[in-house]
Amino acid sequence: MMAGTPNADPKGTLECAMTHCTVSQPNVPITNFNTAGMTIQGVPVCAGCNSPIVDRFILKVLDKPWHSRCLRCSECHKELKDKCYSRCGQVFCKDDFSRKFGTRCAGCSQPIPPTQVVRRAQENVYHLQCFACFICSRQLSTGDEFYLMDDKKLVCKADYEAARARVISQSIFAWVLCFMLTVMCVEDMTTSPW
């Protein structure tokens, strides 16, 4: 038997392989029998429990009807009363949706709640407390000049230029030292008696 196809037995009982439900109403026309959100005799079937919804209120989420008691977060299983969020056919409470799919801070990789004030650097988003110089830990403000490194760390202009000056001076020192050693080696070869 194909899943979702009704199979009538001689007693008038209808069975459905997909939901493993039994409807004992012989000679009653069934429209779109089974699968969540469909109807049995025009009564919507809950997407959560696959039972007919005869409640006064029917919730409609993801184009499917739900009992209010069946609409629960896919993660924490908390009953969803006010708002819900969906992704890939699953429903979530605000906290779990934010935790799983929301924006993450480029500084600490923790979720950023949608209502929190943030700072941006190019396509990166930061908590206010994470929007700070990696070297001196000074909080960066609007208008401050800073450098965004490849690893998404922020460096204030003063620290970046100081580090750059050290690298340049070390490079010059290394080049001068190498040049002096080369000159000394050449002098040794020219004065050598061999």
GROMACS .gro file of C-alpha atoms in nm:
model
  194
    1MET     CA    1   0.000   0.000   0.000
    2MET     CA    2   0.132   0.347  -0.083
    3ALA     CA    3   0.190   0.578   0.210
    4GLY     CA    4  -0.095   0.820   0.251
    5THR     CA    5  -0.340   0.618   0.041
    6PRO     CA    6  -0.657   0.507   0.223
    7ASN     CA    7  -0.726   0.137   0.225
    8ALA     CA    8  -1.089   0.034   0.295
    9ASP     CA    9  -1.150  -0.299   0.462
   10PRO     CA   10  -1.482  -0.484   0.450
   11LYS     CA   11  -1.592  -0.354   0.793
   12GLY     CA   12  -1.583   0.006   0.674
   13THR     CA   13  -1.271   0.097   0.876
   14LEU     CA   14  -1.019   0.314   0.695
   15GLU     CA   15  -0.651   0.286   0.768
   16CYS     CA   16  -0.364   0.498   0.657
   17ALA     CA   17  -0.007   0.373   0.657
   18MET     CA   18   0.150   0.718   0.682
   19THR     CA   19  -0.004   0.824   1.012
   20HIS     CA   20  -0.108   0.483   1.144
   21CYS     CA   21  -0.449   0.626   1.227
   22THR     CA   22  -0.783   0.453   1.206
   23VAL     CA   23  -1.106   0.626   1.125
   24SER     CA   24  -1.413   0.417   1.205
   25GLN     CA   25  -1.678   0.597   1.003
   26PRO     CA   26  -1.798   0.371   0.720
   27ASN     CA   27  -1.942   0.521   0.403
   28VAL     CA   28  -1.822   0.873   0.486
   29PRO     CA   29  -1.642   1.059   0.209
   30ILE     CA   30  -1.288   1.153   0.308
   31THR     CA   31  -1.116   1.440   0.135
   32ASN     CA   32  -0.738   1.462   0.133
   33PHE     CA   33  -0.717   1.198   0.407
   34ASN     CA   34  -0.407   1.211   0.624
   35THR     CA   35  -0.099   1.425   0.631
   36ALA     CA   36  -0.082   1.716   0.866
   37GLY     CA   37  -0.282   2.016   0.763
   38MET     CA   38  -0.524   1.822   0.543
   39THR     CA   39  -0.886   1.769   0.631
   40ILE     CA   40  -1.108   1.483   0.735
   41GLN     CA   41  -1.465   1.571   0.635
   42GLY     CA   42  -1.365   1.935   0.614
   43VAL     CA   43  -1.220   1.937   0.970
   44PRO     CA   44  -0.854   2.044   0.971
   45VAL     CA   45  -0.594   1.797   1.098
   46CYS     CA   46  -0.325   1.925   1.337
   47ALA     CA   47   0.028   1.932   1.193
   48GLY     CA   48   0.164   1.839   1.536
   49CYS     CA   49  -0.047   1.543   1.647
   50ASN     CA   50  -0.236   1.453   1.326
   51SER     CA   51  -0.569   1.468   1.512
   52PRO     CA   52  -0.873   1.663   1.394
   53ILE     CA   53  -0.893   2.014   1.535
   54VAL     CA   54  -1.232   2.078   1.690
   55ASP     CA   55  -1.110   2.358   1.919
   56ARG     CA   56  -1.255   2.706   1.903
   57PHE     CA   57  -0.922   2.847   1.781
   58ILE     CA   58  -0.694   2.703   1.514
   59LEU     CA   59  -0.339   2.828   1.476
   60LYS     CA   60  -0.204   2.841   1.122
   61VAL     CA   61   0.175   2.820   1.099
   62LEU     CA   62   0.375   2.724   0.788
   63ASP     CA   63   0.042   2.700   0.603
   64LYS     CA   64  -0.066   2.415   0.832
   65PRO     CA   65  -0.326   2.413   1.109
   66TRP     CA   66  -0.219   2.339   1.468
   67HIS     CA   67  -0.385   2.287   1.805
   68SER     CA   68  -0.261   2.562   2.035
   69ARG     CA   69  -0.124   2.294   2.270
   70CYS     CA   70   0.070   2.122   1.988
   71LEU     CA   71   0.259   2.423   1.855
   72ARG     CA   72   0.591   2.389   2.037
   73CYS     CA   73   0.951   2.494   1.984
   74SER     CA   74   1.149   2.223   1.804
   75GLU     CA   75   1.442   2.277   2.042
   76CYS     CA   76   1.313   2.344   2.395
   77HIS     CA   77   0.957   2.212   2.338
   78LYS     CA   78   0.811   2.521   2.506
   79GLU     CA   79   0.454   2.596   2.398
   80LEU     CA   80   0.450   2.884   2.151
   81LYS     CA   81   0.177   3.131   2.240
   82ASP     CA   82   0.270   3.471   2.097
   83LYS     CA   83   0.530   3.443   1.823
   84CYS     CA   84   0.723   3.171   1.653
   85TYR     CA   85   1.002   3.156   1.399
   86SER     CA   86   1.057   2.891   1.134
   87ARG     CA   87   1.342   2.747   0.933
   88CYS     CA   88   1.346   2.432   0.720
   89GLY     CA   89   0.992   2.338   0.821
   90GLN     CA   90   1.062   2.353   1.195
   91VAL     CA   91   0.922   2.608   1.440
   92PHE     CA   92   1.125   2.775   1.715
   93CYS     CA   93   1.081   3.017   2.003
   94LYS     CA   94   1.262   3.349   1.968
   95ASP     CA   95   1.554   3.249   2.192
   96ASP     CA   96   1.625   2.916   2.023
   97PHE     CA   97   1.589   3.062   1.674
   98SER     CA   98   1.829   3.342   1.761
   99ARG     CA   99   2.074   3.096   1.917
  100LYS     CA  100   2.068   2.858   1.618
  101PHE     CA  101   2.029   3.090   1.320
  102GLY     CA  102   2.075   3.447   1.439
  103THR     CA  103   2.362   3.685   1.383
  104ARG     CA  104   2.679   3.601   1.574
  105CYS     CA  105   2.935   3.849   1.703
  106ALA     CA  106   3.254   3.854   1.496
  107GLY     CA  107   3.451   3.915   1.817
  108CYS     CA  108   3.323   3.646   2.056
  109SER     CA  109   3.110   3.424   1.824
  110GLN     CA  110   2.815   3.446   2.065
  111PRO     CA  111   2.460   3.514   1.936
  112ILE     CA  112   2.343   3.872   1.917
  113PRO     CA  113   1.977   3.919   2.014
  114PRO     CA  114   1.780   4.112   1.750
  115THR     CA  115   1.704   4.396   1.992
  116GLN     CA  116   2.065   4.455   2.102
  117VAL     CA  117   2.261   4.760   1.985
  118VAL     CA  118   2.562   4.658   1.776
  119ARG     CA  119   2.861   4.801   1.593
  120ARG     CA  120   2.955   4.706   1.238
  121ALA     CA  121   3.284   4.689   1.052
  122GLN     CA  122   3.231   4.601   0.686
  123GLU     CA  123   3.007   4.289   0.691
  124ASN     CA  124   3.104   4.198   1.050
  125VAL     CA  125   2.873   4.264   1.345
  126TYR     CA  126   2.999   4.306   1.704
  127HIS     CA  127   2.852   4.339   2.053
  128LEU     CA  128   2.932   4.686   2.188
  129GLN     CA  129   3.171   4.538   2.445
  130CYS     CA  130   3.348   4.332   2.175
  131PHE     CA  131   3.402   4.636   1.953
  132ALA     CA  132   3.739   4.711   2.113
  133CYS     CA  133   4.107   4.720   2.019
  134PHE     CA  134   4.259   4.372   2.038
  135ILE     CA  135   4.591   4.512   2.167
  136CYS     CA  136   4.499   4.780   2.425
  137SER     CA  137   4.134   4.676   2.489
  138ARG     CA  138   4.015   5.035   2.442
  139GLN     CA  139   3.647   5.055   2.347
  140LEU     CA  140   3.614   5.190   1.993
  141SER     CA  141   3.347   5.451   1.928
  142THR     CA  142   3.180   5.601   1.624
  143GLY     CA  143   3.438   5.808   1.436
  144ASP     CA  144   3.743   5.626   1.579
  145GLU     CA  145   3.993   5.512   1.320
  146PHE     CA  146   4.082   5.144   1.341
  147TYR     CA  147   4.206   4.855   1.132
  148LEU     CA  148   4.008   4.539   1.071
  149MET     CA  149   4.248   4.246   1.057
  150ASP     CA  150   4.197   3.931   0.848
  151ASP     CA  151   4.092   3.736   1.160
  152LYS     CA  152   3.817   3.998   1.228
  153LYS     CA  153   4.009   4.146   1.522
  154LEU     CA  154   4.000   4.524   1.556
  155VAL     CA  155   4.314   4.732   1.622
  156CYS     CA  156   4.302   5.103   1.699
  157LYS     CA  157   4.505   5.329   1.470
  158ALA     CA  158   4.766   5.414   1.737
  159ASP     CA  159   4.841   5.049   1.818
  160TYR     CA  160   4.842   4.948   1.452
  161GLU     CA  161   5.088   5.221   1.359
  162ALA     CA  162   5.310   5.143   1.660
  163ALA     CA  163   5.317   4.773   1.568
  164ARG     CA  164   5.382   4.858   1.206
  165ALA     CA  165   5.670   5.088   1.303
  166ARG     CA  166   5.824   4.808   1.515
  167VAL     CA  167   5.794   4.563   1.226
  168ILE     CA  168   5.949   4.811   0.982
  169SER     CA  169   6.235   4.895   1.222
  170GLN     CA  170   6.295   4.523   1.286
  171SER     CA  171   6.296   4.460   0.911
  172ILE     CA  172   6.543   4.744   0.854
  173PHE     CA  173   6.761   4.618   1.140
  174ALA     CA  174   6.754   4.265   0.995
  175TRP     CA  175   6.841   4.397   0.648
  176VAL     CA  176   7.130   4.610   0.781
  177LEU     CA  177   7.261   4.316   0.987
  178CYS     CA  178   7.243   4.086   0.684
  179PHE     CA  179   7.421   4.349   0.471
  180MET     CA  180   7.697   4.391   0.731
  181LEU     CA  181   7.749   4.014   0.757
  182THR     CA  182   7.767   3.992   0.378
  183VAL     CA  183   8.027   4.272   0.365
  184MET     CA  184   8.230   4.107   0.643
  185CYS     CA  185   8.222   3.773   0.460
  186VAL     CA  186   8.336   3.940   0.135
  187GLU     CA  187   8.616   4.123   0.321
  188ASP     CA  188   8.725   3.795   0.484
  189MET     CA  189   8.745   3.630   0.144
  190THR     CA  190   8.950   3.911  -0.008
  191THR     CA  191   9.199   3.930   0.280
  192SER     CA  192   9.230   3.557   0.322
  193PRO     CA  193   9.571   3.418   0.231
  194TRP     CA  194   9.425   3.108   0.075
   0.00000   0.00000   0.00000
